[in-house]
Short mmCIF file of C-alpha atoms and ligand atoms in Angstrom, two decimals:
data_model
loop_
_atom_site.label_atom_id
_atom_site.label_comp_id
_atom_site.label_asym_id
_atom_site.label_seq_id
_atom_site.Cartn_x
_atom_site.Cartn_y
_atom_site.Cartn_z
CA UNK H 30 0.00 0.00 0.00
CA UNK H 31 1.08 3.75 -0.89
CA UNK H 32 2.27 6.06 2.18
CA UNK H 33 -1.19 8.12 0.51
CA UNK H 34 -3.26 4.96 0.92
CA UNK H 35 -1.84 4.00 4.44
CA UNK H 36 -2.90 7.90 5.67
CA UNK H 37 -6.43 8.14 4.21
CA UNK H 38 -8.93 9.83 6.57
CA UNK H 39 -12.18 8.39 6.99
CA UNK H 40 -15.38 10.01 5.66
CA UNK H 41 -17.70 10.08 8.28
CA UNK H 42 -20.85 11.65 6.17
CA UNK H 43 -20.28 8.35 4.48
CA UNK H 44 -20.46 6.22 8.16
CA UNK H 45 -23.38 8.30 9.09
CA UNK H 46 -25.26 7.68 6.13
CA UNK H 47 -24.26 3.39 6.57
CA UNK H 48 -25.79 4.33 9.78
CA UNK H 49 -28.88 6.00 8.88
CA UNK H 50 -29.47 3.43 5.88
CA UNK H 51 -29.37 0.87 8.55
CA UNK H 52 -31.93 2.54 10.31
CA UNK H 53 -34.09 2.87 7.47
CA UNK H 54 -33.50 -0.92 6.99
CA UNK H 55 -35.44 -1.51 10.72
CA UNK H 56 -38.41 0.44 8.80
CA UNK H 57 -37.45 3.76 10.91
CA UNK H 58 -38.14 6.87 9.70
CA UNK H 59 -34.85 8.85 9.03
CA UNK H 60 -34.53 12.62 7.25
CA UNK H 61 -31.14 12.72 5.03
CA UNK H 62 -29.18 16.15 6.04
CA UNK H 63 -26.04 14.53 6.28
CA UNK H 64 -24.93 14.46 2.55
CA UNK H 65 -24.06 17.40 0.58
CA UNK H 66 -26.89 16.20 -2.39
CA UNK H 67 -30.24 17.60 -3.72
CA UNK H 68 -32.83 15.61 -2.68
CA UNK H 69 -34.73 15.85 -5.96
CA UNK H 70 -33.06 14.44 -9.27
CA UNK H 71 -32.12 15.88 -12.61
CA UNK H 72 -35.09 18.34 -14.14
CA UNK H 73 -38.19 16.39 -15.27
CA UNK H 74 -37.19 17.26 -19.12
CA UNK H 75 -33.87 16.18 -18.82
CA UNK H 76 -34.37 13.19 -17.69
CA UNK H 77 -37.26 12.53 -20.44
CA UNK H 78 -34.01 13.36 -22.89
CA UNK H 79 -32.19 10.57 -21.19
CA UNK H 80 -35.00 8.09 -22.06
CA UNK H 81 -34.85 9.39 -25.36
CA UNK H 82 -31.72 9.35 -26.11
CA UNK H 83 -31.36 6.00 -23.99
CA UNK H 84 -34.20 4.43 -27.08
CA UNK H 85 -32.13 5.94 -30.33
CA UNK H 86 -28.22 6.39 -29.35
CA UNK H 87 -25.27 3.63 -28.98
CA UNK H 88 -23.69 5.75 -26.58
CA UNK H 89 -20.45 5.17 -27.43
CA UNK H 90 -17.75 7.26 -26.68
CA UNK H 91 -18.10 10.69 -27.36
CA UNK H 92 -17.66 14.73 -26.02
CA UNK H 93 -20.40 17.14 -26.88
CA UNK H 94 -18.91 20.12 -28.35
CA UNK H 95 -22.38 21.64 -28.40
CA UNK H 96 -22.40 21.16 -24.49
CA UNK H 97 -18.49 23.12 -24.09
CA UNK H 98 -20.85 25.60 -26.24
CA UNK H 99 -23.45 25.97 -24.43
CA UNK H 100 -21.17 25.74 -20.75
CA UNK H 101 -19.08 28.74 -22.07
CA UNK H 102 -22.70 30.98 -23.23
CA UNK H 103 -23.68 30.37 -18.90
CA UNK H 104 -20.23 32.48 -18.26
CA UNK H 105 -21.46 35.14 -20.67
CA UNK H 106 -25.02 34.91 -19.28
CA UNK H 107 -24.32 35.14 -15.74
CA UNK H 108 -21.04 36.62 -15.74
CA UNK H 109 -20.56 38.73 -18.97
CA UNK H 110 -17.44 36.77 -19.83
CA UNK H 111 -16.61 35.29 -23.42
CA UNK H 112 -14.70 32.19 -22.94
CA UNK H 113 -13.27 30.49 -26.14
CA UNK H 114 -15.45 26.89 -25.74
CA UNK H 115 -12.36 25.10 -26.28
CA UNK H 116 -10.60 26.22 -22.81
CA UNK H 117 -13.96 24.19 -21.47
CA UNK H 118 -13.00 20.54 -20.98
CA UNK H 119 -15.69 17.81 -19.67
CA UNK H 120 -15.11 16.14 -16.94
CA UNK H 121 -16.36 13.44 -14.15
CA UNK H 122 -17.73 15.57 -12.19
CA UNK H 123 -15.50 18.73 -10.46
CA UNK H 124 -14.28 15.48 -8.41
CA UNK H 125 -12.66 14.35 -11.56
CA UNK H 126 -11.92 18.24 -12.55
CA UNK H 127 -9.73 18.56 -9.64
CA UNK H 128 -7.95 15.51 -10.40
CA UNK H 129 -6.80 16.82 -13.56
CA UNK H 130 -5.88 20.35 -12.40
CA UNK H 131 -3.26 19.06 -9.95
CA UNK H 132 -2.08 16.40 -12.22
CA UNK H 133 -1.48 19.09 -14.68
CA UNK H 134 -0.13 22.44 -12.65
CA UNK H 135 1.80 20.28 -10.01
CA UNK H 136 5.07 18.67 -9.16
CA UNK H 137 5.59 15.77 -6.64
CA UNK H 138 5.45 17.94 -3.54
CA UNK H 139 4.62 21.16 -4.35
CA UNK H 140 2.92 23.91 -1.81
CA UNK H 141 -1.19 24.22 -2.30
CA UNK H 142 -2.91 25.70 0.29
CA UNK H 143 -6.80 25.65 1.28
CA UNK H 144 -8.98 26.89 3.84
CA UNK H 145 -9.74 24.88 7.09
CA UNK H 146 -12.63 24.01 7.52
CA UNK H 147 -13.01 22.93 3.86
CA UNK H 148 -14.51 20.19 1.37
CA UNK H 149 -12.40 16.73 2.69
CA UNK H 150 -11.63 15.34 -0.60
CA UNK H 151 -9.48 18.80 -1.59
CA UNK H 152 -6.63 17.49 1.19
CA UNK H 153 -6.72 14.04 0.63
CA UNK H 154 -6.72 14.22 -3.17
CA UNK H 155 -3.75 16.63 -2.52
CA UNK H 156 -2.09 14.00 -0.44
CA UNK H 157 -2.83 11.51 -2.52
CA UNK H 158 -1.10 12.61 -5.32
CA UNK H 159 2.25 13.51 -3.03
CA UNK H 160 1.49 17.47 -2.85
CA UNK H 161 1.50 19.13 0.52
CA UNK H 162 -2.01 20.53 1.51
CA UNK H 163 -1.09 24.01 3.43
CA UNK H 164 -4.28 24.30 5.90
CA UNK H 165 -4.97 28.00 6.57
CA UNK H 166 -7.34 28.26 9.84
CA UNK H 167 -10.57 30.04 8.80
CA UNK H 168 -13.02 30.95 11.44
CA UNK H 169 -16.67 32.89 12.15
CA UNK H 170 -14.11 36.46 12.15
CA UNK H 171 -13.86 35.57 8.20
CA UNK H 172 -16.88 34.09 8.16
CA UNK H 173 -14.58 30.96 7.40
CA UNK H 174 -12.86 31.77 4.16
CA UNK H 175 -9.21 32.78 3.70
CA UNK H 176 -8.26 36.28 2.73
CA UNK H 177 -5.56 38.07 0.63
CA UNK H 178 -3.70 38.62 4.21
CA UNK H 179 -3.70 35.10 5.01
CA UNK H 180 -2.09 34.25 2.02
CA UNK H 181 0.26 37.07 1.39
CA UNK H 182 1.48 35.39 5.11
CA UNK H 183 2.41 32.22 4.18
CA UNK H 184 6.11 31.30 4.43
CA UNK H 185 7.12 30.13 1.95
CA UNK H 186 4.79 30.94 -0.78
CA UNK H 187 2.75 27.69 -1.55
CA UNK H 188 2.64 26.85 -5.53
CA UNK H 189 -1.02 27.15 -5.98
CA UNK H 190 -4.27 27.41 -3.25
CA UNK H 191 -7.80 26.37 -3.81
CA UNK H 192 -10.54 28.62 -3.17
CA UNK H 193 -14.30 27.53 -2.67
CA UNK H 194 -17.08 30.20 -3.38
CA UNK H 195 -19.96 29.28 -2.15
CA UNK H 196 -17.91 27.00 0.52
CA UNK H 197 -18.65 23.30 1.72
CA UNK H 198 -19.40 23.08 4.59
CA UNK H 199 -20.19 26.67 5.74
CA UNK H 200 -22.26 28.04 2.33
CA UNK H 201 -19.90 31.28 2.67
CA UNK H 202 -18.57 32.93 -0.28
CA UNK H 203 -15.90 35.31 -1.18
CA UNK H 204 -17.41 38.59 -2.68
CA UNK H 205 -16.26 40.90 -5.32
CA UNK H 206 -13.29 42.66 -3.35
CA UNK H 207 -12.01 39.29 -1.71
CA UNK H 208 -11.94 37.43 -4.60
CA UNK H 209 -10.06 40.33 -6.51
CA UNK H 210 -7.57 40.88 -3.62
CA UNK H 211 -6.97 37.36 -3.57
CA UNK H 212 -6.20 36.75 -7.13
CA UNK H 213 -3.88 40.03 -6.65
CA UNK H 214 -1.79 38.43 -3.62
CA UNK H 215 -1.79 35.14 -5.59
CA UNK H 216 -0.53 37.09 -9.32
CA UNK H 217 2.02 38.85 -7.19
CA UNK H 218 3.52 35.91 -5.17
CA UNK H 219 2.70 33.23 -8.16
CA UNK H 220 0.52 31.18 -7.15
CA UNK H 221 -1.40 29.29 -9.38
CA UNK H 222 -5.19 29.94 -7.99
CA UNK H 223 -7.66 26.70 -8.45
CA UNK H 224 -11.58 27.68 -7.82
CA UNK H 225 -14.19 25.19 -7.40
CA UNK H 226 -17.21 26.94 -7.98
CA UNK H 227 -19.55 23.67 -7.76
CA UNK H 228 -22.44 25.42 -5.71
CA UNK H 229 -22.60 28.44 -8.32
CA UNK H 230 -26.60 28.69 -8.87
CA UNK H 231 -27.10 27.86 -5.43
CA UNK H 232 -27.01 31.83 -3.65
CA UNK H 233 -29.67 33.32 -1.44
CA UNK H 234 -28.57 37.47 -2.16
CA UNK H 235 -26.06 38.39 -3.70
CA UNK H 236 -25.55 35.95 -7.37
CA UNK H 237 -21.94 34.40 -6.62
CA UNK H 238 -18.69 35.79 -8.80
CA UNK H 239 -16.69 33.59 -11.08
CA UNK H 240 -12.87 34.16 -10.00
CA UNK H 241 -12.29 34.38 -13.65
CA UNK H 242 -13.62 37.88 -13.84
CA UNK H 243 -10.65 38.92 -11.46
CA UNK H 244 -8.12 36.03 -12.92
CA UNK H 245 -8.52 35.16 -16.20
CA UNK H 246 -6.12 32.33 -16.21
CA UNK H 247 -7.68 30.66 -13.09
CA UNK H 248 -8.44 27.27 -13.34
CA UNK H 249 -12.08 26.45 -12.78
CA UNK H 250 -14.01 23.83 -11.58
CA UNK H 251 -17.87 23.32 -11.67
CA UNK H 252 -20.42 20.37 -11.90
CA UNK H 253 -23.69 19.69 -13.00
CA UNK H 254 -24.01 17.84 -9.47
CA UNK H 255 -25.50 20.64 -6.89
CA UNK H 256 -27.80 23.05 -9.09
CA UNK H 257 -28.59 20.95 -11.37
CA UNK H 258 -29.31 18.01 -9.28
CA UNK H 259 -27.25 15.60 -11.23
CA UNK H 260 -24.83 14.18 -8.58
CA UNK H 261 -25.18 10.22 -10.03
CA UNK H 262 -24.60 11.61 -13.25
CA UNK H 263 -21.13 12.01 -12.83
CA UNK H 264 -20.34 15.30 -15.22
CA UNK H 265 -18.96 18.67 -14.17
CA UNK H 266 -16.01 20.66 -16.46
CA UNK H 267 -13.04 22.53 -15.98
CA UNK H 268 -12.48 26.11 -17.62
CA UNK H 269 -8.74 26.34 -18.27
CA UNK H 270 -6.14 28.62 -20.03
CA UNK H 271 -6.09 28.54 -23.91
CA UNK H 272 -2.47 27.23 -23.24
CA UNK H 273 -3.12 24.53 -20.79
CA UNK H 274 -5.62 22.81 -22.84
CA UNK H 275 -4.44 20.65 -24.50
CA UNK H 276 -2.41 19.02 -21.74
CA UNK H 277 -5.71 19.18 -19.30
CA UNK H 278 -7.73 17.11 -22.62
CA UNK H 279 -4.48 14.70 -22.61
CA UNK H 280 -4.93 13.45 -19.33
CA UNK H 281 -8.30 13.70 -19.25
CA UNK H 282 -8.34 11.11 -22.12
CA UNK H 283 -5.87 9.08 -20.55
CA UNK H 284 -7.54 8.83 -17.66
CA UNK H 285 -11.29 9.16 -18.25
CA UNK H 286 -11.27 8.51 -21.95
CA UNK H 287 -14.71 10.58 -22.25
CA UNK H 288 -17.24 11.50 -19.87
CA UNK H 289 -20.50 9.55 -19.40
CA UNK H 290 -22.10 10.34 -22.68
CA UNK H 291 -25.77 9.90 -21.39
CA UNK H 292 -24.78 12.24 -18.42
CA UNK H 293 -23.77 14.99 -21.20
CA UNK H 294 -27.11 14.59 -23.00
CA UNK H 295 -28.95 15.04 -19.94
CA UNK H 296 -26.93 18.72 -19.40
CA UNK H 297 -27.70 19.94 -22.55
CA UNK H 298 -31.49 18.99 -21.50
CA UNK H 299 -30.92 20.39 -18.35
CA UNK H 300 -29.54 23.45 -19.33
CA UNK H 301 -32.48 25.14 -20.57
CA UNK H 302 -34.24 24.01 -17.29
CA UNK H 303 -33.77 27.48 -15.06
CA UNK H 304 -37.19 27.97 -13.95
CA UNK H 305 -37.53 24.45 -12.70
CA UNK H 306 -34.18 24.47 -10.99
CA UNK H 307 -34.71 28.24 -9.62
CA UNK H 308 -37.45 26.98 -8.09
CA UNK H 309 -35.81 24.31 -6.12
CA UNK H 310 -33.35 27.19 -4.78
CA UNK H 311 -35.90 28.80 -3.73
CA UNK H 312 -36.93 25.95 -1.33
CA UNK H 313 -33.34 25.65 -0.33
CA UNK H 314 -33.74 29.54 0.98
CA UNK H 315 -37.15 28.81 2.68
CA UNK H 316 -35.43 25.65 4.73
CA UNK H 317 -32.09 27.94 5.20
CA UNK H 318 -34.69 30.77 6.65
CA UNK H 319 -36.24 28.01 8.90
CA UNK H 320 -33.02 26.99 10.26
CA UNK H 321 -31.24 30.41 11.26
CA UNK H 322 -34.67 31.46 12.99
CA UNK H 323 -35.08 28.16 15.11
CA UNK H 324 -30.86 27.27 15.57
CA UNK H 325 -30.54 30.26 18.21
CA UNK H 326 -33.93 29.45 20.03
CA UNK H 327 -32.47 25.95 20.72
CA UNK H 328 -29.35 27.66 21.45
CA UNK H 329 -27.04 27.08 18.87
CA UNK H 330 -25.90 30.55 17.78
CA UNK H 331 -22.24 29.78 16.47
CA UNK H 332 -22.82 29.46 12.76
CA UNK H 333 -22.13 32.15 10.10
CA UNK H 334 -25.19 32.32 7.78
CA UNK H 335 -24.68 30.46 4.45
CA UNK H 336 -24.88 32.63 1.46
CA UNK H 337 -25.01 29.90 -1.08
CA UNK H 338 -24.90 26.11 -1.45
CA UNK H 339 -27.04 24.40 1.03
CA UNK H 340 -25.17 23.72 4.49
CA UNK H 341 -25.20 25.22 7.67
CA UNK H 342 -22.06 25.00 9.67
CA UNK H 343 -22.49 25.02 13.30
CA UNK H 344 -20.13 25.43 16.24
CA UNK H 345 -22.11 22.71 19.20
CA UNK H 346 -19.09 22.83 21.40
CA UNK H 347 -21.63 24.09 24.73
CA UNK H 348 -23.33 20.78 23.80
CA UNK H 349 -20.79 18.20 22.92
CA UNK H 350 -17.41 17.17 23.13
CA UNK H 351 -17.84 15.28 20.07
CA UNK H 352 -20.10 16.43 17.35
CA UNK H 353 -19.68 12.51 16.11
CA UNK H 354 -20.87 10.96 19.09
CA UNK H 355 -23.60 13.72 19.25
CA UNK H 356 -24.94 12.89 15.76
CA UNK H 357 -24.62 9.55 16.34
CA UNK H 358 -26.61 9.89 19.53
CA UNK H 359 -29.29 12.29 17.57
CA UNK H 360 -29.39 9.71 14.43
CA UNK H 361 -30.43 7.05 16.97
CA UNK H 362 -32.80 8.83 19.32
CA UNK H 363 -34.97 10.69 16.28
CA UNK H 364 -33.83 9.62 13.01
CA UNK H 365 -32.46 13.25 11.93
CA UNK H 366 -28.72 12.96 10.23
CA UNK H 367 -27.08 15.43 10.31
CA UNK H 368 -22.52 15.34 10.11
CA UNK H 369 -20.09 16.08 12.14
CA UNK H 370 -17.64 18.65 11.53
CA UNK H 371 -14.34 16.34 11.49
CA UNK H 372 -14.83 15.57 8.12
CA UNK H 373 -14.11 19.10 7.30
CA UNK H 374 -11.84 20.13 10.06
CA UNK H 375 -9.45 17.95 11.46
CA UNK H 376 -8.32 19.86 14.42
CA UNK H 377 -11.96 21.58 15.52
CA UNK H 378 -14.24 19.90 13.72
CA UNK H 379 -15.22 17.63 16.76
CA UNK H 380 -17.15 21.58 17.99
CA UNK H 381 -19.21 21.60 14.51
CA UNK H 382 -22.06 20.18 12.82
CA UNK H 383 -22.69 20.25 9.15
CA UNK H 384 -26.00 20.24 8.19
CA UNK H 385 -27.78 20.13 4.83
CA UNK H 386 -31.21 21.94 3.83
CA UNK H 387 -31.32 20.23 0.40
CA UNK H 388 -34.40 18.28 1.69
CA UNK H 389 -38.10 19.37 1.39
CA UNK H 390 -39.66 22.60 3.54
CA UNK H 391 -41.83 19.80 5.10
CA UNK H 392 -38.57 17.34 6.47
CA UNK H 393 -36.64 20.69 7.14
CA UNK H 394 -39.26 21.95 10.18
CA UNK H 395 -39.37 17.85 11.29
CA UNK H 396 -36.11 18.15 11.53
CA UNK H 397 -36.16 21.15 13.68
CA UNK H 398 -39.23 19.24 16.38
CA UNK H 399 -37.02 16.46 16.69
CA UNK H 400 -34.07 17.85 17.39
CA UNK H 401 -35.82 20.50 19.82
CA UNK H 402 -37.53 17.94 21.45
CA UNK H 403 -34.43 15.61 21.58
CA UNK H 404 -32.21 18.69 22.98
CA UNK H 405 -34.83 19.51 25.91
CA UNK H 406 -34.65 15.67 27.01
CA UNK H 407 -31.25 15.42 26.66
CA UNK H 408 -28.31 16.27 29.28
CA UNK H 409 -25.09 18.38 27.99
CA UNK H 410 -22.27 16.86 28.32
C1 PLP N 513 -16.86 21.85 -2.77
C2 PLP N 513 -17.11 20.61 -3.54
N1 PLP N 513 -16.38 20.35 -4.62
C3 PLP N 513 -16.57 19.24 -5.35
C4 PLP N 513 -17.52 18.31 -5.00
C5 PLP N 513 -17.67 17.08 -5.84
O1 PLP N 513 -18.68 17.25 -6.75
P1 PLP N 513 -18.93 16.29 -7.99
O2 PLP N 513 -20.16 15.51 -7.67
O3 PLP N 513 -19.16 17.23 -9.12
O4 PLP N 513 -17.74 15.44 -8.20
C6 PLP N 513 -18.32 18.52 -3.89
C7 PLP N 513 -19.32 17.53 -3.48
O5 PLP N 513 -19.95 17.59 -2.47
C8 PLP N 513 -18.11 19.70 -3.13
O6 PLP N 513 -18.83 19.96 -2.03
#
């Protein structure tokens, strides 16, 4: 086994989810807040294209060029950007996006830093292919994202740093001024900026920025996963520099060959499918607005509001010592599962909880009796 293998961390939204499957197995009730997914699927007329398409194509091997089309007309529609459609590549996901970014922009251990708390599979991806992930401690004063500051501090300079806008687990994002100071401090000290931008779609005020409006040779990742509900589908893309490309569709062919070809029907479907998926964020903000009134009335006031993307991140340190054995302990007793913060956070995650509001309005205020009525029964400890 690999020194990478050997050092894997666990992924306890994973164990919580065995957990709560188990449960459902025993014919208990259980409401799913403890994966980062949309609990409706892929737009109604997308998936109708699937069955289509399913009835007349071989689906063979193939990349849509229509679809890099149509990916690079959403940066001009929501951003005002014109990106050549060949600097889009497909990929599995922004899972497999990121896979190809650090194959391509990084030696054997190289520097890339990343905010803690942060998405898990960022540091262990890093570790796994030898580069050295550079935590920078984010908390509530930052409303836990890194700033130009923070990085213009690091000694040395790391190689390259991802940023996440709107973040997993805490739904914050870096606005205008933070994401331009950022890709200032990272131009001047040269570091190569990665952004996974996999909740864009998903904001509650403000619409979130594309860090290629402040970097234009920022490497991009994004996934039909979160707004468009497509997380089995397995298809997300990378926007790279005109002179990277051709390396980035290299390895991607080595490793991927193509992306799932019935996955990049479904997007273009998908695609023209706004209104439908709109309206799901919209239920995401009603559940959101459920949460942050009822959290502090049960106490829990250590959470920075999410701007975007669907999770609430917060600090239950007054009630636990653990925030695992606490959800396992709230899993059993009512059947809400929610995650603990150590999959995020390896040195404080044990104070948070991560939980997820892509469920229906209905599950959301459930969710909110039973762990009220839990809490009240319940000692601290
Ligand atoms: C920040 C972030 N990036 C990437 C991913 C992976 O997404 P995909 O399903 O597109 O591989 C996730 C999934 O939860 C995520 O939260």
């Amino acid at each position: 086994m690999s020194d990478a293998a050997a050092a894997v961390e666990p992924f306890y939204a994973v164990e919580l989810n065995r957990l709560a499957h188990q449960r459902e197995r025993r014919g208990l009730p259980v409401i799913h807040m403890e994966v980062g997914q949309p609990s409706g699927g892929a737009p109604v007329a997308a998936l109708a294209a699937a069955h289509e398409k399913l009835a007349t194509t071989p689906q063979g091997y193939w990349e849509s060029s229509a679809l890099c089309e149509r990916i690079a007309g959403l940066y001009r529609e929501r951003h005002g950007l014109t990106i050549d459609p060949e600097r889009i590549v497909l990929t599995m996901g922004a899972s497999g996006a990121l896979l190809l970014a650090l194959a391509v922009l990084f030696s054997a251990g190289a520097r890339v830093a990343l905010a803690r708390p942060g998405y898990p599979a960022h540091r262990n991806v890093l570790r796994a292919f030898g580069l050295l992930p550079v935590e920078i401690d984010c908390d509530a004063a930052t409303r836990y994202q890194p700033t130009a500051a923070m990085v213009a501090a690091l000694v040395p300079s790391p190689a390259g740093m991802i940023l996440t806008s709107p973040a997993n687990p805490t739904g914050t994002m870096l606005d205008a001024g933070e994401l331009a100071a950022l890709a200032a401090v990272a131009r001047a000290r040269g570091i190569r900026l990665i952004a996974d931008e996999t909740y864009h779609g998903i904001t509650f005020g403000a619409p979130a920025h594309t860090l290629l409006e402040y970097e234009a040779d920022a490497i991009v990742l994004n996934s039909f996963s979160k707004y468009w509900c497509m997380t089995g589908w397995r298809l997300g893309w990378a926007v790279v520099p005109a002179a990277l490309a051709e390396t980035f569709r290299r390895y991607s062919a080595n490793m991927f060959l193509v992306p799932p070809t019935l996955a990049q029907h479904v997007a273009l479907a998908a695609l023209e499918e706004r209104e439908e998926l709109d309206r799901r964020v919209g239920d995401y903000a009603v559940n959101r607005q459920l949460l942050l009134d009822a959290l502090p009335q049960l106490g829990i006031t250590g959470f920075a509001p999410a701007d975007g993307a669907f999770y609430l991140y917060a600090d239950i340190a007054h009630l636990t010592s653990d925030s695992l054995v606490f959800c396992r302990e709230l899993l059993d007793a009512t059947g809400v599962a929610l995650n603990t913060g150590r999959d995020f956070d390896s040195l404080q995650g044990q104070r948070f909880l991560r939980i997820s509001f892509a469920v229906s309005t209905d599950e959301t205020r459930r969710a909110l009796e039973l762990l009220a009525g839990w809490l009240r029964r319940r000692r601290p400890r």
